[in-house]
Amino acid sequence: MPSLKSLRNRINSVKSTRKITSAMKMVAAAKLRRAQAQAEAARPYACRMGEMLAALAASEAGNPNASPLLVGNGKSQTHLLVAVTADRGLAGAFNANIVKTIRAKVKALEAEGKTVKVFALGRKGNDALRLEMKDKIVGTKNFVGKKGAGFADAEAVALELVRGFKAGEYDVVTLVYNHFQNVMVQKPTEQPLIPAAQPTANDNEMEHNYEVEPDDGSLLERLLPRNLAVQIYAALLDNNAGFYAAQMTAMDSATRNAGEMIKKLTLSYNRARQANITTELIEIIAGAQAV
Amino acid sequence: MPIALEIISPEKLLLARDVDMVVIPGTEGDIGVLPGHSKLITGLRGGLVDIYEKNQVTDRFFVSGGFAEITESRIAVLADEIVPQADLDAGKAAEALAQAKAAYEAVNQNDTDAYREASDKLISAQAMVDAIAPGKAEK
């Protein structure tokens, strides 16, 4: 049986842990609300951008000279996976889920004989992946110390991806991020970035009747990298909201576990104390009888 | 009859209201949009978006570039970066212009994409400087 003093120490230490986890839970909840509002605010732009792109892309269906960003460069040998993770941990399996998804995807693609490269967006993903696939990581970026990712950051990533694609470093780009479904569920999601959705003959029926200035091709040329940035930005915001949700859930259960632990420890502490008193009493009575 | 205007930046919906006329800086020249405008998608260059209500400019925004989607009853301005003209800072604008100039001169003219991007940036930065100096940007 551990001594009274060591039990008391443990109770105190668990109590302060509980204080920390419950404070972190509150902070995560507040930040989650802000992250959700931010993701909500970015939706109109992405929505309109998608509509415009769909209208323009439909007119490019069947055009052999369509932008490679839209229809691909005809190859699918080298795949780039963009792994979006958080920069910080203490969020349950949030980051581990992305790493797991990437690992499975790399294995599956390599089994098909493809070459795989990884771009780690977020510190935790880079930390976890660089141990086992150092040679595959072509780039990394994180937002440590910044107040979340801004659109300019997403744009910088998008430009880097377009540059690499045009230089022929990879043929297919896929984004892997945690989609924020609700506070309890964040689902690892794969989203093709390049090529953007292939226009099908079906789209032709709803062919747009917009006039376009300067012209379809050059506007698409500007719109596509922009759209890439928008998608990455949306994923970053989604990831951010998901991260705080995951952290909130994790800290909530940590707080509850600490509470249970304290209950158990207090019970054994009281038992030990009673046992001590009983022994002392017995000793005193035994001593009195002996006189 | 008013036209529904939406000004949207990547971060948020900046403004959504019914106005009488909007003048936007299209890549091929300024476009005045009245209700009933034919359907149009256009790129934007750096310049001022003017909002007219009752024949007066009620709001003036600087856009650094972007896109606009126009239909008969609404116009959506998707701006890369947007600030109310009153909030523009002359110092920052001059700095951006100097940077853009340096980048423009450094760029390899044979690299068409980079060249186009640098010249777009330069035009946009110049437009920002012009937008501050009163009178100069007026037509």
Short mmCIF file of C-alpha atoms in Angstrom, two decimals:
data_model
loop_
_atom_site.label_atom_id
_atom_site.label_comp_id
_atom_site.label_asym_id
_atom_site.label_seq_id
_atom_site.Cartn_x
_atom_site.Cartn_y
_atom_site.Cartn_z
CA MET A 1 0.00 0.00 0.00
CA PRO A 2 1.46 3.36 -1.04
CA SER A 3 2.05 5.82 1.75
CA LEU A 4 -0.40 8.60 2.56
CA LYS A 5 1.99 11.26 1.39
CA SER A 6 2.57 9.71 -2.04
CA LEU A 7 -1.20 9.31 -2.52
CA ARG A 8 -1.75 12.94 -1.59
CA ASN A 9 0.90 13.99 -4.09
CA ARG A 10 -0.68 11.98 -6.85
CA ILE A 11 -4.12 13.40 -6.16
CA ASN A 12 -2.72 16.90 -6.35
CA SER A 13 -0.89 16.23 -9.57
CA VAL A 14 -3.96 14.72 -11.24
CA LYS A 15 -6.00 17.65 -10.04
CA SER A 16 -3.73 20.14 -11.72
CA THR A 17 -3.73 18.05 -14.89
CA ARG A 18 -7.50 18.21 -14.84
CA LYS A 19 -7.36 21.97 -14.50
CA ILE A 20 -5.14 22.21 -17.55
CA THR A 21 -7.20 19.87 -19.72
CA SER A 22 -10.46 21.58 -18.84
CA ALA A 23 -8.95 24.99 -19.62
CA MET A 24 -7.71 23.64 -22.95
CA LYS A 25 -11.17 22.33 -23.66
CA MET A 26 -12.70 25.75 -23.14
CA VAL A 27 -10.08 27.43 -25.31
CA ALA A 28 -10.60 24.86 -28.06
CA ALA A 29 -14.36 25.41 -27.89
CA ALA A 30 -13.97 29.15 -28.30
CA LYS A 31 -11.49 28.75 -31.14
CA LEU A 32 -13.71 26.15 -32.79
CA ARG A 33 -16.52 28.65 -32.95
CA ARG A 34 -14.26 31.19 -34.61
CA ALA A 35 -12.85 28.62 -37.02
CA GLN A 36 -16.33 27.53 -38.00
CA ALA A 37 -17.39 31.12 -38.64
CA GLN A 38 -14.31 31.62 -40.78
CA ALA A 39 -15.03 28.51 -42.81
CA GLU A 40 -18.60 29.68 -43.22
CA ALA A 41 -17.49 33.13 -44.41
CA ALA A 42 -15.24 31.67 -47.08
CA ARG A 43 -18.02 29.63 -48.61
CA PRO A 44 -19.65 32.22 -50.91
CA TYR A 45 -16.41 32.82 -52.78
CA ALA A 46 -15.73 29.12 -53.27
CA CYS A 47 -19.33 28.62 -54.30
CA ARG A 48 -19.34 31.33 -56.99
CA MET A 49 -15.91 30.28 -58.15
CA GLY A 50 -17.16 26.73 -58.59
CA GLU A 51 -20.15 27.92 -60.65
CA MET A 52 -17.99 30.02 -62.92
CA LEU A 53 -15.49 27.25 -63.38
CA ALA A 54 -18.21 24.73 -64.19
CA ALA A 55 -19.67 27.07 -66.81
CA LEU A 56 -16.30 27.61 -68.44
CA ALA A 57 -15.11 24.03 -68.12
CA ALA A 58 -18.24 22.74 -69.86
CA SER A 59 -17.34 24.73 -72.94
CA GLU A 60 -13.90 23.12 -72.95
CA ALA A 61 -15.25 19.57 -73.17
CA GLY A 62 -13.72 17.75 -76.09
CA ASN A 63 -11.18 20.50 -76.71
CA PRO A 64 -7.83 18.76 -77.21
CA ASN A 65 -5.96 21.93 -76.26
CA ALA A 66 -7.79 22.41 -72.96
CA SER A 67 -5.62 23.57 -70.09
CA PRO A 68 -3.65 20.67 -68.56
CA LEU A 69 -4.64 21.92 -65.12
CA LEU A 70 -8.21 21.08 -66.05
CA VAL A 71 -7.93 17.82 -67.93
CA GLY A 72 -4.49 16.59 -66.84
CA ASN A 73 -1.37 16.13 -68.92
CA GLY A 74 -2.37 12.72 -70.18
CA LYS A 75 -0.18 10.80 -67.74
CA SER A 76 -0.75 9.40 -64.31
CA GLN A 77 2.67 8.08 -63.47
CA THR A 78 3.71 10.37 -60.64
CA HIS A 79 1.22 11.18 -57.91
CA LEU A 80 1.56 14.00 -55.42
CA LEU A 81 -0.36 13.69 -52.18
CA VAL A 82 -0.89 16.89 -50.24
CA ALA A 83 -1.32 15.91 -46.60
CA VAL A 84 -3.13 18.57 -44.59
CA THR A 85 -2.62 18.22 -40.85
CA ALA A 86 -2.64 20.52 -37.86
CA ASP A 87 0.49 22.13 -36.47
CA ARG A 88 -0.22 21.02 -32.95
CA GLY A 89 -1.19 17.81 -31.24
CA LEU A 90 -3.27 16.91 -28.20
CA ALA A 91 -6.23 16.32 -30.47
CA GLY A 92 -6.77 12.58 -30.25
CA ALA A 93 -6.35 10.70 -33.50
CA PHE A 94 -6.87 13.78 -35.66
CA ASN A 95 -3.39 13.96 -37.19
CA ALA A 96 -2.76 10.23 -36.94
CA ASN A 97 -5.80 9.57 -39.14
CA ILE A 98 -4.37 11.64 -41.97
CA VAL A 99 -0.98 9.98 -41.62
CA LYS A 100 -2.67 6.59 -41.71
CA THR A 101 -4.65 7.52 -44.82
CA ILE A 102 -1.51 8.76 -46.56
CA ARG A 103 0.37 5.61 -45.64
CA ALA A 104 -2.38 3.38 -47.07
CA LYS A 105 -2.65 5.48 -50.21
CA VAL A 106 1.10 5.43 -50.82
CA LYS A 107 1.09 1.67 -50.46
CA ALA A 108 -1.85 1.24 -52.84
CA LEU A 109 -0.35 3.53 -55.47
CA GLU A 110 3.05 1.93 -55.25
CA ALA A 111 1.47 -1.49 -55.69
CA GLU A 112 0.15 -0.17 -59.00
CA GLY A 113 3.68 0.77 -59.97
CA LYS A 114 3.23 4.53 -59.63
CA THR A 115 5.71 6.96 -58.18
CA VAL A 116 4.45 8.81 -55.15
CA LYS A 117 5.50 12.14 -53.70
CA VAL A 118 4.15 13.82 -50.60
CA PHE A 119 3.70 17.47 -49.71
CA ALA A 120 3.22 17.87 -45.97
CA LEU A 121 1.05 20.85 -45.16
CA GLY A 122 1.11 21.23 -41.39
CA ARG A 123 3.84 20.46 -38.90
CA LYS A 124 2.47 17.32 -37.31
CA GLY A 125 2.07 15.52 -40.61
CA ASN A 126 5.61 16.37 -41.59
CA ASP A 127 6.96 15.18 -38.23
CA ALA A 128 5.18 11.84 -38.53
CA LEU A 129 5.85 11.19 -42.20
CA ARG A 130 9.46 12.26 -42.54
CA LEU A 131 10.61 9.34 -40.41
CA GLU A 132 9.37 6.66 -42.76
CA MET A 133 9.18 8.36 -46.17
CA LYS A 134 11.85 11.01 -46.04
CA ASP A 135 12.76 10.59 -49.71
CA LYS A 136 9.15 11.05 -50.81
CA ILE A 137 8.49 14.37 -49.14
CA VAL A 138 9.04 17.08 -51.74
CA GLY A 139 7.93 20.02 -49.68
CA THR A 140 6.45 21.13 -46.42
CA LYS A 141 4.86 24.22 -45.01
CA ASN A 142 3.42 25.01 -41.64
CA PHE A 143 1.81 27.93 -39.88
CA VAL A 144 3.43 27.61 -36.48
CA GLY A 145 3.27 30.88 -34.58
CA LYS A 146 0.79 32.40 -37.00
CA LYS A 147 -2.84 33.07 -36.32
CA GLY A 148 -4.14 30.37 -38.59
CA ALA A 149 -3.64 30.17 -42.32
CA GLY A 150 -4.67 33.11 -44.46
CA PHE A 151 -5.67 33.03 -48.08
CA ALA A 152 -2.23 34.31 -49.10
CA ASP A 153 -0.69 31.17 -47.57
CA ALA A 154 -3.05 28.93 -49.53
CA GLU A 155 -2.21 30.87 -52.67
CA ALA A 156 1.51 30.39 -52.13
CA VAL A 157 0.98 26.64 -51.84
CA ALA A 158 -1.20 26.63 -54.96
CA LEU A 159 1.47 28.50 -56.95
CA GLU A 160 4.09 26.02 -55.81
CA LEU A 161 1.87 23.11 -56.90
CA VAL A 162 1.18 24.66 -60.30
CA ARG A 163 4.88 25.31 -60.79
CA GLY A 164 5.77 21.71 -59.98
CA PHE A 165 3.00 20.41 -62.22
CA LYS A 166 4.09 22.54 -65.15
CA ALA A 167 7.69 21.48 -64.64
CA GLY A 168 6.50 17.88 -64.92
CA GLU A 169 7.47 16.89 -61.38
CA TYR A 170 4.12 15.19 -60.94
CA ASP A 171 1.09 14.35 -63.07
CA VAL A 172 -1.74 14.00 -60.57
CA VAL A 173 -2.28 15.97 -57.39
CA THR A 174 -4.60 14.84 -54.62
CA LEU A 175 -5.45 16.70 -51.45
CA VAL A 176 -5.93 14.65 -48.28
CA TYR A 177 -7.48 16.49 -45.36
CA ASN A 178 -9.85 16.03 -42.45
CA HIS A 179 -13.33 17.05 -43.43
CA PHE A 180 -15.23 18.62 -40.55
CA GLN A 181 -18.56 16.81 -40.45
CA ASN A 182 -19.52 17.75 -36.94
CA VAL A 183 -17.85 18.19 -33.60
CA MET A 184 -17.54 14.44 -33.05
CA VAL A 185 -16.68 13.35 -36.59
CA GLN A 186 -13.77 14.49 -38.74
CA LYS A 187 -13.43 12.33 -41.79
CA PRO A 188 -10.19 11.96 -43.78
CA THR A 189 -11.17 12.98 -47.30
CA GLU A 190 -9.38 12.75 -50.63
CA GLN A 191 -9.98 15.47 -53.17
CA PRO A 192 -8.48 15.57 -56.64
CA LEU A 193 -6.84 18.94 -57.36
CA ILE A 194 -5.11 18.35 -60.68
CA PRO A 195 -6.67 17.47 -63.00
CA ALA A 196 -9.76 19.32 -61.87
CA ALA A 197 -12.95 17.48 -62.72
CA GLN A 198 -12.91 16.22 -66.27
CA PRO A 199 -15.69 17.93 -68.23
CA THR A 200 -18.02 15.30 -69.60
CA ALA A 201 -20.24 15.37 -72.63
CA ASN A 202 -23.15 15.57 -70.23
CA ASP A 203 -22.07 19.02 -69.10
CA ASN A 204 -22.40 20.19 -72.63
CA GLU A 205 -26.18 20.18 -72.34
CA MET A 206 -26.01 22.91 -69.77
CA GLU A 207 -23.49 24.80 -71.84
CA HIS A 208 -23.30 28.31 -70.58
CA ASN A 209 -24.51 31.26 -72.56
CA TYR A 210 -22.17 33.76 -71.00
CA GLU A 211 -20.11 36.16 -72.96
CA VAL A 212 -16.54 35.80 -71.82
CA GLU A 213 -13.85 38.45 -71.65
CA PRO A 214 -11.05 38.17 -72.70
CA ASP A 215 -11.84 34.59 -73.89
CA ASP A 216 -12.58 31.16 -72.46
CA GLY A 217 -9.03 29.86 -72.67
CA SER A 218 -7.14 32.73 -71.10
CA LEU A 219 -9.74 33.29 -68.43
CA LEU A 220 -9.54 29.62 -67.49
CA GLU A 221 -5.79 29.97 -67.40
CA ARG A 222 -6.22 32.54 -64.64
CA LEU A 223 -9.19 30.90 -62.99
CA LEU A 224 -7.68 27.45 -62.53
CA PRO A 225 -4.71 28.35 -60.29
CA ARG A 226 -7.05 30.61 -58.37
CA ASN A 227 -9.50 27.78 -57.95
CA LEU A 228 -6.68 25.60 -56.66
CA ALA A 229 -5.89 28.21 -54.02
CA VAL A 230 -9.55 28.38 -53.06
CA GLN A 231 -9.76 24.63 -52.62
CA ILE A 232 -6.61 24.52 -50.55
CA TYR A 233 -7.84 27.43 -48.45
CA ALA A 234 -11.16 25.67 -47.87
CA ALA A 235 -9.32 22.52 -46.85
CA LEU A 236 -7.11 24.49 -44.45
CA LEU A 237 -10.14 26.08 -42.83
CA ASP A 238 -11.90 22.73 -42.65
CA ASN A 239 -8.79 21.24 -41.13
CA ASN A 240 -8.59 24.07 -38.63
CA ALA A 241 -12.19 23.69 -37.50
CA GLY A 242 -11.78 19.92 -37.34
CA PHE A 243 -8.63 20.25 -35.30
CA TYR A 244 -10.27 22.36 -32.61
CA ALA A 245 -13.28 20.05 -32.56
CA ALA A 246 -10.98 17.04 -32.14
CA GLN A 247 -8.99 18.82 -29.47
CA MET A 248 -12.14 19.77 -27.63
CA THR A 249 -13.38 16.19 -27.66
CA ALA A 250 -10.00 14.83 -26.60
CA MET A 251 -9.65 17.32 -23.77
CA ASP A 252 -13.20 16.66 -22.65
CA SER A 253 -12.52 12.96 -22.24
CA ALA A 254 -9.16 13.69 -20.62
CA THR A 255 -10.92 15.90 -18.08
CA ARG A 256 -13.44 13.15 -17.40
CA ASN A 257 -10.72 10.53 -17.02
CA ALA A 258 -8.86 12.77 -14.59
CA GLY A 259 -12.05 13.10 -12.54
CA GLU A 260 -12.43 9.33 -12.32
CA MET A 261 -8.79 8.96 -11.40
CA ILE A 262 -9.18 11.48 -8.61
CA LYS A 263 -12.20 9.60 -7.28
CA LYS A 264 -10.29 6.32 -7.18
CA LEU A 265 -7.23 7.86 -5.60
CA THR A 266 -9.28 9.68 -2.96
CA LEU A 267 -10.97 6.40 -2.08
CA SER A 268 -7.69 4.59 -1.52
CA TYR A 269 -6.32 7.62 0.31
CA ASN A 270 -9.25 7.57 2.77
CA ARG A 271 -8.98 3.80 3.19
CA ALA A 272 -5.29 4.13 3.99
CA ARG A 273 -5.99 6.93 6.43
CA GLN A 274 -8.66 4.89 8.24
CA ALA A 275 -6.41 1.87 8.36
CA ASN A 276 -3.73 4.06 9.91
CA ILE A 277 -6.10 5.39 12.58
CA THR A 278 -7.36 1.90 13.37
CA THR A 279 -3.83 0.58 13.83
CA GLU A 280 -2.97 3.51 16.05
CA LEU A 281 -6.06 2.90 18.19
CA ILE A 282 -5.26 -0.77 18.53
CA GLU A 283 -1.74 0.12 19.56
CA ILE A 284 -2.98 2.56 22.21
CA ILE A 285 -5.53 0.10 23.61
CA ALA A 286 -2.99 -2.70 23.59
CA GLY A 287 -0.54 -0.41 25.38
CA ALA A 288 -3.18 0.58 28.03
CA GLN A 289 -4.10 -3.08 28.69
CA ALA A 290 -0.48 -4.02 29.19
CA VAL A 291 -0.07 -1.53 32.01
CA MET B 1 -34.96 48.46 -61.08
CA PRO B 2 -31.85 47.77 -59.00
CA ILE B 3 -29.22 45.13 -59.59
CA ALA B 4 -28.07 42.77 -56.83
CA LEU B 5 -24.39 43.30 -56.14
CA GLU B 6 -22.16 40.90 -54.26
CA ILE B 7 -18.56 41.74 -53.50
CA ILE B 8 -16.76 38.67 -52.26
CA SER B 9 -13.18 38.21 -51.13
CA PRO B 10 -11.74 34.74 -50.49
CA GLU B 11 -12.07 35.30 -46.75
CA LYS B 12 -15.61 36.62 -46.60
CA LEU B 13 -18.66 38.11 -48.22
CA LEU B 14 -17.89 41.80 -48.04
CA LEU B 15 -21.03 43.41 -49.31
CA ALA B 16 -24.37 42.27 -50.67
CA ARG B 17 -27.00 44.80 -51.51
CA ASP B 18 -29.10 46.20 -54.34
CA VAL B 19 -27.57 49.12 -56.21
CA ASP B 20 -28.33 51.10 -59.36
CA MET B 21 -25.10 50.75 -61.25
CA VAL B 22 -21.62 49.31 -60.78
CA VAL B 23 -18.50 50.21 -62.72
CA ILE B 24 -15.86 47.50 -62.66
CA PRO B 25 -12.32 47.46 -64.08
CA GLY B 26 -12.45 44.61 -66.61
CA THR B 27 -9.29 43.27 -68.22
CA GLU B 28 -10.41 44.76 -71.53
CA GLY B 29 -11.54 48.08 -70.08
CA ASP B 30 -13.96 49.47 -67.56
CA ILE B 31 -17.46 48.05 -67.66
CA GLY B 32 -20.53 49.86 -66.41
CA VAL B 33 -23.10 47.32 -65.30
CA LEU B 34 -26.75 48.28 -65.24
CA PRO B 35 -29.69 45.99 -64.51
CA GLY B 36 -30.46 43.84 -67.54
CA HIS B 37 -26.83 43.55 -68.60
CA SER B 38 -26.19 40.56 -70.84
CA LYS B 39 -24.61 37.53 -69.18
CA LEU B 40 -20.88 38.00 -68.94
CA ILE B 41 -17.87 36.52 -67.21
CA THR B 42 -14.81 38.71 -67.15
CA GLY B 43 -11.43 38.97 -65.52
CA LEU B 44 -10.61 42.06 -63.51
CA ARG B 45 -7.45 44.12 -63.52
CA GLY B 46 -6.37 46.28 -60.60
CA GLY B 47 -8.59 49.31 -60.24
CA LEU B 48 -11.58 50.87 -58.59
CA VAL B 49 -15.05 49.41 -58.28
CA ASP B 50 -17.56 52.26 -58.16
CA ILE B 51 -21.03 51.75 -56.81
CA TYR B 52 -23.67 54.17 -58.02
CA GLU B 53 -26.94 54.85 -56.30
CA LYS B 54 -29.23 57.62 -57.53
CA ASN B 55 -26.54 58.86 -59.94
CA GLN B 56 -23.98 59.27 -57.19
CA VAL B 57 -21.00 57.21 -56.21
CA THR B 58 -21.87 55.87 -52.79
CA ASP B 59 -19.00 53.44 -52.32
CA ARG B 60 -15.63 52.99 -53.88
CA PHE B 61 -13.45 49.90 -53.49
CA PHE B 62 -10.01 49.09 -54.74
CA VAL B 63 -9.58 45.58 -56.17
CA SER B 64 -6.18 44.15 -57.00
CA GLY B 65 -7.64 41.76 -59.55
CA GLY B 66 -10.12 38.92 -59.76
CA PHE B 67 -13.22 37.95 -61.69
CA ALA B 68 -16.77 39.12 -62.13
CA GLU B 69 -19.84 37.16 -63.09
CA ILE B 70 -22.70 39.22 -64.45
CA THR B 71 -26.25 38.15 -65.23
CA GLU B 72 -29.36 40.20 -65.98
CA SER B 73 -30.29 40.62 -62.35
CA ARG B 74 -27.06 40.28 -60.41
CA ILE B 75 -23.35 40.88 -60.43
CA ALA B 76 -20.82 38.96 -58.35
CA VAL B 77 -17.37 40.48 -57.97
CA LEU B 78 -14.79 37.89 -56.87
CA ALA B 79 -11.86 39.99 -55.78
CA ASP B 80 -8.36 38.76 -55.01
CA GLU B 81 -7.91 41.50 -52.51
CA ILE B 82 -10.29 44.31 -51.79
CA VAL B 83 -10.14 47.44 -49.64
CA PRO B 84 -12.40 50.47 -49.43
CA GLN B 85 -10.67 53.30 -51.25
CA ALA B 86 -10.67 55.43 -48.11
CA ASP B 87 -8.60 52.80 -46.29
CA LEU B 88 -5.80 52.69 -48.83
CA ASP B 89 -2.43 53.65 -47.41
CA ALA B 90 -0.15 55.72 -49.63
CA GLY B 91 3.02 54.41 -48.01
CA LYS B 92 2.02 50.77 -48.41
CA ALA B 93 0.94 51.36 -51.99
CA ALA B 94 4.27 52.97 -52.90
CA GLU B 95 6.09 50.08 -51.28
CA ALA B 96 4.01 47.53 -53.21
CA LEU B 97 4.72 49.43 -56.41
CA ALA B 98 8.47 49.43 -55.79
CA GLN B 99 8.36 45.69 -55.06
CA ALA B 100 6.31 44.97 -58.17
CA LYS B 101 8.69 47.02 -60.28
CA ALA B 102 11.71 45.16 -58.96
CA ALA B 103 10.01 41.81 -59.56
CA TYR B 104 9.00 42.90 -63.05
CA GLU B 105 12.53 43.85 -63.96
CA ALA B 106 13.98 40.69 -62.47
CA VAL B 107 11.63 38.32 -64.28
CA ASN B 108 12.80 36.35 -67.28
CA GLN B 109 10.86 37.66 -70.26
CA ASN B 110 10.90 34.28 -71.97
CA ASP B 111 8.98 32.69 -69.14
CA THR B 112 5.55 33.78 -70.33
CA ASP B 113 3.63 32.75 -67.22
CA ALA B 114 5.93 34.47 -64.78
CA TYR B 115 6.18 37.47 -67.04
CA ARG B 116 2.42 37.81 -67.30
CA GLU B 117 2.06 37.45 -63.56
CA ALA B 118 4.70 40.07 -62.83
CA SER B 119 3.19 42.53 -65.27
CA ASP B 120 -0.28 41.92 -63.81
CA LYS B 121 1.14 42.68 -60.37
CA LEU B 122 2.80 45.83 -61.63
CA ILE B 123 -0.40 47.08 -63.23
CA SER B 124 -2.31 46.34 -60.06
CA ALA B 125 0.24 48.12 -57.86
CA GLN B 126 0.26 51.12 -60.19
CA ALA B 127 -3.53 51.18 -60.06
CA MET B 128 -3.37 51.16 -56.26
CA VAL B 129 -1.10 54.21 -56.25
CA ASP B 130 -3.32 55.92 -58.80
CA ALA B 131 -6.41 55.12 -56.77
CA ILE B 132 -5.08 57.13 -53.84
CA ALA B 133 -4.02 60.25 -55.67
CA PRO B 134 -7.31 62.08 -56.03
CA GLY B 135 -8.15 63.36 -59.47
CA LYS B 136 -5.66 61.15 -61.24
CA ALA B 137 -7.83 58.06 -61.31
CA GLU B 138 -10.99 59.98 -62.07
CA LYS B 139 -12.19 59.72 -65.58
#
